[in-house]
Short mmCIF file of C-alpha atoms in Angstrom, two decimals:
data_model
loop_
_atom_site.label_atom_id
_atom_site.label_comp_id
_atom_site.label_asym_id
_atom_site.label_seq_id
_atom_site.Cartn_x
_atom_site.Cartn_y
_atom_site.Cartn_z
CA MET A 1 -12.12 11.98 -5.94
CA VAL A 2 -12.57 9.06 -8.33
CA LEU A 3 -10.16 6.23 -7.56
CA PRO A 4 -8.55 4.40 -10.50
CA THR A 5 -9.38 0.78 -11.23
CA GLN A 6 -6.92 -2.01 -10.51
CA GLN A 7 -6.35 -2.46 -14.24
CA GLN A 8 -5.53 1.23 -14.63
CA LEU A 9 -3.04 1.03 -11.75
CA PHE A 10 -1.35 -2.04 -13.25
CA THR A 11 -1.17 -0.35 -16.67
CA LYS A 12 0.18 2.87 -15.19
CA TYR A 13 2.93 1.22 -13.15
CA PHE A 14 4.02 -1.24 -15.83
CA SER A 15 3.97 1.46 -18.52
CA GLY A 16 6.18 3.64 -16.32
CA ILE A 17 8.63 0.77 -15.97
CA ALA A 18 8.57 0.20 -19.74
CA LEU A 19 9.23 3.91 -20.38
CA VAL A 20 12.21 3.89 -18.02
CA LEU A 21 13.59 0.82 -19.78
CA VAL A 22 13.21 2.45 -23.21
CA VAL A 23 14.99 5.62 -22.05
CA LEU A 24 17.73 3.51 -20.50
CA GLN A 25 18.06 1.48 -23.69
CA TYR A 26 18.36 4.62 -25.83
CA SER A 27 20.97 6.08 -23.47
CA LEU A 28 22.99 2.88 -23.55
CA PHE A 29 22.80 2.84 -27.37
CA HIS A 30 24.09 6.40 -27.59
CA LEU A 31 26.83 5.72 -25.05
CA THR A 32 27.83 2.53 -26.87
CA LEU A 33 28.28 4.47 -30.11
CA LEU A 34 30.61 6.95 -28.45
CA VAL A 35 32.62 4.36 -26.54
CA SER A 36 33.01 2.01 -29.50
CA GLU A 37 34.16 4.90 -31.70
CA GLU A 38 36.80 5.97 -29.17
CA PHE A 39 37.95 2.40 -28.62
CA ALA A 40 38.35 1.82 -32.36
CA SER A 41 40.43 5.00 -32.67
CA TYR A 42 42.74 3.99 -29.82
CA GLN A 43 43.23 0.55 -31.29
CA ARG A 44 44.04 2.05 -34.69
CA ILE A 45 46.67 4.34 -33.14
CA GLU A 46 48.36 1.41 -31.42
CA LEU A 47 48.56 -0.47 -34.70
CA LEU A 48 49.92 2.54 -36.65
CA LYS A 49 52.53 3.32 -34.01
CA GLU A 50 54.66 0.29 -34.95
CA ASP A 51 54.58 1.21 -38.66
CA ALA A 52 55.67 4.78 -37.87
CA ILE A 53 58.63 3.66 -35.74
CA LYS A 54 59.78 1.27 -38.47
CA GLY A 55 59.58 4.10 -41.01
CA TYR A 56 61.73 6.46 -38.94
CA GLN A 57 64.24 3.75 -38.22
CA ALA A 58 64.40 3.10 -41.97
CA GLY A 59 65.43 6.73 -42.65
CA VAL A 60 62.19 8.70 -42.94
CA ARG A 61 62.30 12.07 -41.17
CA GLY A 62 59.70 14.62 -40.10
CA ILE A 63 56.20 13.68 -41.25
CA GLN A 64 54.92 10.25 -42.29
CA LYS A 65 51.58 9.66 -43.95
CA LEU A 66 50.49 6.34 -42.55
CA SER A 67 47.01 6.34 -44.15
CA PRO A 68 44.66 8.86 -45.71
CA ILE A 69 43.59 9.95 -42.21
CA ALA A 70 46.67 9.13 -40.12
CA TYR A 71 49.98 10.99 -39.82
CA ALA A 72 53.11 10.47 -37.75
CA TYR A 73 55.20 13.41 -36.55
CA GLN A 74 58.76 13.28 -35.28
CA ASN A 75 59.08 15.81 -32.47
CA SER A 76 56.42 18.39 -31.56
CA ALA A 77 57.84 21.00 -33.96
CA ASN A 78 56.58 18.97 -36.91
CA VAL A 79 52.98 18.82 -35.60
CA PRO A 80 50.98 21.38 -37.63
CA PRO A 81 49.01 24.17 -35.92
CA LEU A 82 45.83 22.48 -37.16
CA VAL A 83 46.15 19.95 -34.33
CA PRO A 84 44.67 21.50 -31.15
CA ARG A 85 46.95 22.19 -28.22
CA PRO A 86 48.16 21.25 -25.69
CA LEU A 87 49.80 18.15 -27.08
CA PRO A 88 50.11 15.05 -24.91
CA GLN A 89 53.32 15.01 -22.88
CA GLU A 90 53.26 11.62 -21.15
CA LYS A 91 54.21 8.40 -22.87
CA GLY A 92 51.15 6.46 -23.97
CA GLU A 93 48.80 9.42 -23.40
CA ILE A 94 45.94 9.72 -25.93
CA LEU A 95 43.76 12.82 -26.42
CA SER A 96 40.59 13.45 -28.35
CA LEU A 97 39.76 17.10 -29.15
CA PHE A 98 37.88 19.19 -31.70
CA SER A 99 39.48 22.00 -33.74
CA ASP A 100 38.06 25.05 -35.53
CA TYR A 101 41.37 25.78 -37.34
CA HIS A 102 41.22 27.06 -40.93
CA GLY A 103 43.58 24.88 -42.94
CA GLU A 104 47.13 25.57 -44.01
CA ASP A 105 50.22 23.49 -44.73
CA GLY A 106 48.31 21.39 -47.20
CA PHE A 107 45.32 20.62 -44.94
CA GLU A 108 41.84 21.66 -45.95
CA GLU A 109 39.57 23.76 -43.79
CA SER A 110 37.77 21.58 -41.30
CA LYS A 111 35.97 21.44 -38.01
CA THR A 112 36.77 17.96 -36.97
CA GLU A 113 37.78 15.66 -34.15
CA PHE A 114 41.43 14.76 -33.67
CA VAL A 115 42.65 11.69 -31.84
CA TYR A 116 46.36 11.77 -31.17
CA SER A 117 48.91 10.15 -28.92
CA TYR A 118 52.42 10.67 -27.65
CA ASP A 119 55.12 8.02 -27.47
CA GLU A 120 58.90 7.67 -27.62
CA PHE A 121 61.35 5.55 -29.61
CA LEU A 122 65.14 5.13 -29.99
CA LEU A 123 66.82 6.44 -33.12
CA ASN A 124 70.64 6.23 -33.40
CA GLY A 125 70.86 5.88 -29.65
CA GLU A 126 68.75 8.95 -28.91
CA ILE A 127 65.18 9.15 -27.59
CA GLN A 128 62.83 10.71 -30.12
CA SER A 129 59.29 12.00 -29.66
CA LEU A 130 56.52 10.41 -31.73
CA TYR A 131 53.05 11.87 -32.31
CA ILE A 132 50.35 9.87 -34.12
CA VAL A 133 47.38 11.97 -35.25
CA LEU A 134 44.07 10.68 -36.63
CA PHE A 135 41.81 13.08 -38.48
CA GLN A 136 38.52 11.48 -37.37
CA GLY A 137 36.42 13.91 -39.33
CA GLU A 138 37.50 12.23 -42.55
CA VAL A 139 35.88 8.92 -41.67
CA GLU A 140 33.21 9.86 -39.13
CA ALA A 141 29.62 10.10 -40.20
CA ASP A 142 28.43 13.67 -40.41
CA ASP A 143 26.04 15.12 -37.86
CA VAL A 144 23.00 14.69 -40.10
CA LEU A 145 23.63 10.96 -40.52
CA ILE A 146 24.17 10.51 -36.80
CA ILE A 147 20.94 12.35 -36.05
CA LEU A 148 19.08 10.18 -38.57
CA VAL A 149 20.47 6.98 -37.03
CA GLU A 150 19.57 8.04 -33.52
CA LEU A 151 16.17 9.28 -34.68
CA GLY A 152 15.52 5.92 -36.32
CA PHE A 153 16.47 4.12 -33.14
CA LEU A 154 14.25 6.49 -31.15
CA LEU A 155 11.29 5.75 -33.42
CA ILE A 156 11.89 2.03 -33.01
CA SER A 157 11.98 2.54 -29.24
CA ILE A 158 8.73 4.51 -29.29
CA GLY A 159 7.11 1.77 -31.38
CA SER A 160 8.35 -0.83 -28.94
CA LEU A 161 6.96 1.25 -26.09
CA PHE A 162 3.55 1.41 -27.78
CA LEU A 163 3.50 -2.35 -28.34
CA ALA A 164 4.58 -2.85 -24.75
CA TYR A 165 1.71 -0.61 -23.62
CA LEU A 166 -0.81 -2.71 -25.54
CA LEU A 167 0.65 -5.90 -24.11
CA ILE A 168 0.71 -4.44 -20.59
CA ALA A 169 -2.91 -3.32 -20.90
CA LYS A 170 -3.93 -6.84 -21.92
CA VAL A 171 -1.90 -8.50 -19.18
CA SER A 172 -3.19 -5.99 -16.60
CA ASN A 173 -6.73 -6.80 -17.62
CA LYS A 174 -6.09 -10.50 -17.00
CA LEU A 175 -4.35 -9.82 -13.68
CA ALA A 176 -7.11 -7.53 -12.44
CA ALA A 177 -9.97 -9.69 -13.77
CA PRO A 178 -10.49 -11.76 -10.57
CA ILE A 179 -10.40 -8.66 -8.36
CA THR A 180 -12.71 -6.79 -10.72
CA ALA A 181 -15.11 -9.74 -10.88
CA THR A 182 -15.13 -9.97 -7.08
CA ALA A 183 -15.84 -6.24 -6.73
CA ASP A 184 -18.61 -6.45 -9.37
CA TYR A 185 -20.10 -9.45 -7.59
CA PHE A 186 -20.41 -7.61 -4.28
CA GLU A 187 -21.70 -4.48 -6.00
CA GLN A 188 -24.42 -6.44 -7.81
CA HIS A 189 -25.44 -8.50 -4.79
CA GLN A 190 -25.57 -5.94 -2.02
CA GLY A 191 -27.94 -7.23 0.61
CA GLU A 192 -28.24 -10.57 -1.22
CA PRO A 193 -25.22 -12.51 0.10
CA ASN A 194 -26.27 -15.94 -1.17
CA GLN A 195 -27.31 -15.17 -4.72
CA GLN A 196 -24.11 -16.55 -6.21
CA SER A 197 -21.12 -18.49 -4.96
CA LEU A 198 -17.76 -16.73 -4.88
CA ALA A 199 -16.16 -20.09 -5.55
CA SER A 200 -17.14 -19.71 -9.21
CA LEU A 201 -14.70 -16.81 -9.62
CA GLN A 202 -11.47 -18.00 -11.24
CA ALA A 203 -8.16 -16.69 -9.86
CA LYS A 204 -4.79 -16.69 -11.61
CA SER A 205 -2.65 -16.64 -8.47
CA ARG A 206 -2.63 -18.10 -4.97
CA GLU A 207 -2.90 -14.66 -3.40
CA VAL A 208 -6.05 -13.74 -5.32
CA GLN A 209 -7.54 -17.19 -4.71
CA SER A 210 -6.83 -16.79 -1.00
CA LEU A 211 -8.56 -13.40 -1.08
CA ILE A 212 -11.62 -14.88 -2.80
CA ASP A 213 -11.77 -17.77 -0.32
CA SER A 214 -11.52 -15.37 2.62
CA LEU A 215 -14.25 -13.17 1.18
CA ALA A 216 -16.44 -16.23 0.71
CA VAL A 217 -15.98 -17.15 4.38
CA TYR A 218 -16.76 -13.60 5.50
CA GLN A 219 -19.75 -13.53 3.17
CA GLN A 220 -21.12 -16.64 4.81
CA LYS A 221 -20.55 -15.15 8.27
CA VAL A 222 -22.30 -11.94 7.25
CA ALA A 223 -25.24 -13.95 5.94
CA GLN A 224 -25.44 -15.81 9.25
CA LEU A 225 -25.28 -12.57 11.22
CA VAL A 226 -28.02 -11.04 9.08
CA GLU A 227 -30.20 -14.09 9.62
CA ARG A 228 -29.49 -14.02 13.38
CA GLU A 229 -30.49 -10.38 13.48
CA ARG A 230 -33.73 -11.14 11.68
CA ARG A 231 -34.54 -13.99 14.07
CA PHE A 232 -33.62 -11.88 17.08
CA THR A 233 -35.89 -9.07 15.91
CA ARG A 234 -38.73 -11.51 15.36
CA TYR A 235 -38.31 -13.20 18.73
CA ALA A 236 -37.72 -9.95 20.61
CA SER A 237 -40.89 -8.51 19.12
CA HIS A 238 -42.80 -11.58 20.25
CA GLU A 239 -41.31 -11.51 23.76
CA LEU A 240 -42.29 -7.86 24.18
CA ARG A 241 -45.63 -8.00 22.40
CA THR A 242 -47.01 -10.85 24.52
CA PRO A 243 -46.71 -9.15 27.95
CA LEU A 244 -47.90 -5.88 26.48
CA MET A 245 -51.03 -7.58 25.14
CA VAL A 246 -51.58 -9.20 28.56
CA MET A 247 -51.33 -5.83 30.31
CA LYS A 248 -53.55 -4.16 27.75
CA GLY A 249 -56.18 -6.89 28.06
CA ALA A 250 -56.07 -6.84 31.86
CA ASN A 251 -56.44 -3.07 31.86
CA SER A 252 -59.53 -3.33 29.64
CA LEU A 253 -61.08 -5.95 31.93
CA LEU A 254 -60.47 -3.78 34.99
CA LYS A 255 -62.73 -1.15 33.45
CA GLN A 256 -65.59 -3.65 33.28
CA SER A 257 -65.59 -4.93 36.87
CA GLN A 258 -64.49 -3.74 40.29
CA GLN A 259 -64.92 -7.02 42.18
CA ALA A 260 -62.00 -7.63 44.53
CA ASP A 261 -61.19 -11.15 43.34
CA PHE A 262 -61.43 -10.13 39.70
CA VAL A 263 -59.24 -7.05 40.23
CA LEU A 264 -56.66 -9.15 42.09
CA ARG A 265 -56.43 -11.67 39.23
CA GLN A 266 -55.91 -8.90 36.69
CA GLN A 267 -53.28 -7.25 38.86
CA GLN A 268 -51.46 -10.57 39.08
CA ARG A 269 -51.59 -10.89 35.29
CA ILE A 270 -50.16 -7.39 34.89
CA GLU A 271 -47.46 -8.08 37.48
CA GLY A 272 -46.52 -11.34 35.71
CA ALA A 273 -46.32 -9.54 32.37
CA CYS A 274 -44.06 -6.88 33.90
CA ASP A 275 -41.84 -9.62 35.34
CA ASP A 276 -41.59 -11.25 31.91
CA MET A 277 -40.53 -7.97 30.33
CA GLN A 278 -38.02 -7.34 33.11
CA ASN A 279 -36.55 -10.84 32.74
CA PHE A 280 -36.26 -10.33 29.00
CA ILE A 281 -34.42 -7.02 29.40
CA GLU A 282 -32.14 -8.47 32.08
CA ALA A 283 -31.31 -11.39 29.79
CA LEU A 284 -30.20 -9.01 27.04
CA LEU A 285 -28.14 -6.93 29.46
CA SER A 286 -26.56 -10.07 30.92
CA LEU A 287 -25.65 -11.32 27.46
CA GLN A 288 -23.84 -8.06 26.80
CA LYS A 289 -22.16 -8.22 30.20
CA ILE A 290 -20.72 -11.72 29.87
CA SER A 291 -19.11 -10.83 26.55
CA GLN A 292 -16.94 -8.34 28.43
CA GLU A 293 -16.14 -10.46 31.48
CA LYS A 294 -12.65 -11.72 32.22
CA PRO A 295 -12.94 -15.48 32.82
CA VAL A 296 -11.91 -16.78 36.23
CA GLN A 297 -11.88 -20.47 37.06
CA ARG A 298 -14.18 -21.53 39.88
CA ALA A 299 -15.92 -24.60 41.26
CA VAL A 300 -19.57 -25.31 40.53
CA ALA A 301 -21.67 -26.68 43.39
CA LYS A 302 -24.84 -28.68 42.94
CA VAL A 303 -26.80 -26.19 45.00
CA GLU A 304 -26.01 -23.43 42.48
CA ILE A 305 -27.51 -25.47 39.66
CA GLN A 306 -30.51 -26.40 41.81
CA ASP A 307 -31.16 -22.74 42.58
CA ILE A 308 -31.11 -21.85 38.88
CA VAL A 309 -33.58 -24.65 38.09
CA ALA A 310 -35.78 -23.79 41.07
CA SER A 311 -36.10 -20.16 39.94
CA HIS A 312 -38.19 -21.38 37.00
CA LEU A 313 -40.48 -23.80 38.84
CA SER A 314 -43.45 -21.55 38.08
CA LEU A 315 -43.28 -22.90 34.52
CA LEU A 316 -43.30 -26.55 35.65
CA GLN A 317 -46.60 -28.29 34.94
CA PRO A 318 -48.36 -30.20 37.73
CA GLY A 319 -47.24 -33.82 37.88
CA VAL A 320 -43.93 -33.15 36.12
CA HIS A 321 -40.80 -34.02 38.09
CA TYR A 322 -37.27 -32.76 37.67
CA GLN A 323 -33.82 -34.03 38.67
CA VAL A 324 -30.42 -32.31 38.88
CA GLU A 325 -27.10 -34.18 38.65
CA VAL A 326 -23.74 -32.42 38.97
CA ALA A 327 -20.44 -34.31 38.83
CA GLU A 328 -18.02 -33.85 41.68
CA GLU A 329 -15.15 -31.37 41.31
CA THR A 330 -16.76 -29.70 38.35
CA GLN A 331 -14.78 -26.59 37.38
CA THR A 332 -15.84 -23.73 35.15
CA PHE A 333 -14.60 -20.43 33.79
CA ALA A 334 -18.21 -19.29 33.37
CA SER A 335 -19.56 -16.72 35.80
CA GLU A 336 -22.81 -17.14 37.73
CA THR A 337 -24.54 -14.81 35.29
CA LEU A 338 -23.43 -16.92 32.36
CA LEU A 339 -24.68 -20.14 33.94
CA GLN A 340 -28.00 -18.51 34.80
CA LEU A 341 -28.46 -17.46 31.18
CA LEU A 342 -27.29 -20.72 29.65
CA LEU A 343 -29.01 -23.19 31.96
CA GLY A 344 -31.97 -20.94 32.72
CA ASN A 345 -33.05 -20.68 29.08
CA LEU A 346 -32.67 -24.43 28.55
CA VAL A 347 -34.71 -25.20 31.67
CA LYS A 348 -37.43 -22.70 30.77
CA ASN A 349 -37.72 -24.26 27.34
CA ALA A 350 -37.94 -27.77 28.84
CA PHE A 351 -40.48 -26.83 31.54
CA SER A 352 -42.68 -24.96 29.05
CA HIS A 353 -42.89 -27.88 26.61
CA THR A 354 -43.28 -30.76 29.08
CA GLN A 355 -46.89 -31.63 30.00
CA ALA A 356 -46.09 -34.91 31.73
CA GLY A 357 -43.10 -36.97 32.75
CA SER A 358 -39.81 -35.46 33.89
CA VAL A 359 -36.99 -33.03 33.16
CA ASN A 360 -33.38 -34.04 33.88
CA VAL A 361 -30.40 -31.67 34.15
CA THR A 362 -26.86 -33.13 34.00
CA LEU A 363 -23.60 -31.16 34.27
CA ASP A 364 -19.94 -32.20 34.30
CA ASN A 365 -16.64 -30.91 32.93
CA HIS A 366 -17.51 -32.08 29.42
CA ALA A 367 -21.16 -31.27 28.79
CA LEU A 368 -24.42 -29.76 29.97
CA ILE A 369 -27.46 -31.86 29.06
CA VAL A 370 -31.13 -31.04 29.60
CA THR A 371 -33.63 -33.76 28.62
CA ASP A 372 -37.39 -33.77 28.91
CA THR A 373 -40.35 -35.99 28.03
CA GLY A 374 -42.36 -33.23 26.42
CA THR A 375 -43.67 -32.74 22.91
CA GLY A 376 -40.25 -32.83 21.27
CA LEU A 377 -39.33 -30.97 18.15
CA GLY A 378 -42.14 -32.52 16.15
CA GLN A 379 -42.46 -32.97 12.42
CA SER A 380 -43.60 -29.39 11.93
CA GLN A 381 -40.98 -27.88 14.26
CA MET A 382 -37.76 -29.64 13.32
CA SER A 383 -35.90 -26.35 13.21
CA GLN A 384 -34.20 -25.17 16.37
CA ASP A 385 -35.25 -21.64 15.43
CA SER A 386 -38.86 -22.43 16.34
CA HIS A 387 -38.10 -22.40 20.08
CA GLY A 388 -37.72 -18.66 20.40
CA LEU A 389 -35.38 -16.12 21.85
CA GLY A 390 -34.18 -18.31 24.72
CA LEU A 391 -32.42 -20.80 22.47
CA LEU A 392 -31.09 -17.96 20.35
CA ILE A 393 -29.36 -16.62 23.47
CA VAL A 394 -28.02 -20.12 24.19
CA LYS A 395 -26.58 -20.27 20.68
CA ASP A 396 -24.91 -16.88 21.12
CA ILE A 397 -23.30 -18.02 24.37
CA CYS A 398 -22.02 -21.22 22.77
CA ARG A 399 -20.66 -19.29 19.80
CA LEU A 400 -18.92 -16.85 22.13
CA PHE A 401 -17.29 -19.67 24.14
CA HIS A 402 -16.63 -21.92 21.11
CA TRP A 403 -18.95 -24.63 22.42
CA GLN A 404 -21.16 -26.96 20.37
CA PHE A 405 -24.94 -26.84 20.87
CA GLN A 406 -27.40 -29.46 19.63
CA LEU A 407 -31.16 -29.67 20.05
CA GLN A 408 -32.73 -32.97 19.00
CA ASP A 409 -35.61 -35.32 19.70
CA ASN A 410 -35.27 -37.49 22.79
CA LEU A 411 -36.78 -40.73 21.52
CA PRO A 412 -39.34 -42.09 22.01
CA HIS A 413 -40.65 -38.66 22.99
CA GLY A 414 -39.34 -35.41 24.34
CA CYS A 415 -36.39 -33.17 23.58
CA ARG A 416 -32.67 -33.24 24.38
CA ALA A 417 -30.52 -30.08 24.58
CA HIS A 418 -26.81 -30.84 24.59
CA VAL A 419 -24.02 -28.27 25.12
CA SER A 420 -20.69 -29.97 24.40
CA PHE A 421 -17.59 -28.28 25.74
CA GLU A 422 -14.33 -28.65 23.83
CA PRO A 423 -11.74 -30.62 25.84
CA SER A 424 -9.39 -27.61 26.05
CA ALA A 425 -11.92 -24.80 26.28
CA ALA A 426 -14.98 -26.14 28.02
CA LEU A 427 -15.83 -25.92 31.66
CA GLY A 428 -12.17 -26.79 32.26
CA ALA A 429 -10.36 -24.02 30.32
CA PRO A 430 -10.86 -20.34 29.61
CA PRO A 431 -12.91 -19.53 26.52
CA GLN A 432 -11.21 -17.97 23.55
CA GLY A 433 -12.04 -14.40 22.69
CA LEU A 434 -13.03 -13.35 26.21
#
């Protein structure tokens, strides 16, 4: 099923409204003709009634011709059979009927409308009946003329409807233009989210502009997610390829020599590679696990942080010292698994890139800071992305908990990783979205 465009929907709905208005206008025109004709007849009867009464009081009897189309009759016996029955019986009553009577008593054959009324007046102290009859057919336009008038009005209405359709189509095009342009933009740039800025699209209303702005924000987020996925794939491939190459190389060397010391060294290499792969897989599983955890506030002891740091001492170079500082009464909503992932990856990165000097770990309710005296970011590695999957996991954790992460040079040499907790959602308040 092919869905209509926004312009087609606008045109369809507005044209339907215009059609209803035209039909309503034509109906009101036709009704106005009928009502105005009846009202004019009733007003004419009221005016002629006074003349008829004056005539009878002046001595006229029976029938009075008040005008070429109006007659007054004294008593019902004087009303000719041409006038349709029943006659009005209540004072002030007015009727409007059609008659098919073939003329007599001086009236010509006709099929016409009669408007007549009944009233009473005093004559020589007695109440007399008075009938005023209008022969509307004498002054009304014939059916052909009425049809022509209404047909002319109908043609004008149809012309107005056509002009309204053209105007609606043009207005609908302008109203739908921003939405159409936005849809065309996404259709033309599928998979290329940064080829053009959505801000260049011009909106004609606040609602459409808000839609464009929201789409621009989501477009930026999608671009970031795509880039994160690419980096993750690259880093994950590297993390898995390295231990596999170690195991493959060790296996090849085992085929060349069976000396006990040599075999033991190769077995240790294989075991270390397996541990690296296991740690990598556990890190991914832990990252998935913490995203589903319900945060519970707890105290953080210095020994917990020391244990996390100590678990990575195998990466610490000879002669490099480390120090752990944890503020008293430090509280956190992060689980042990979360701290192991967050701090563990920062410590591994610091230990791996420090050849001499020291590594310092500081934690309080406001921030987690890991500084080292290693190689630093360097002129050729200014991007945080160059430090691998570990820091990518750290970034994901900070994004999940709405924390701020910065990695910068620790002058005069070394690197400084800084996780800043928001005052209301850091290690002192539950993270949003968990």
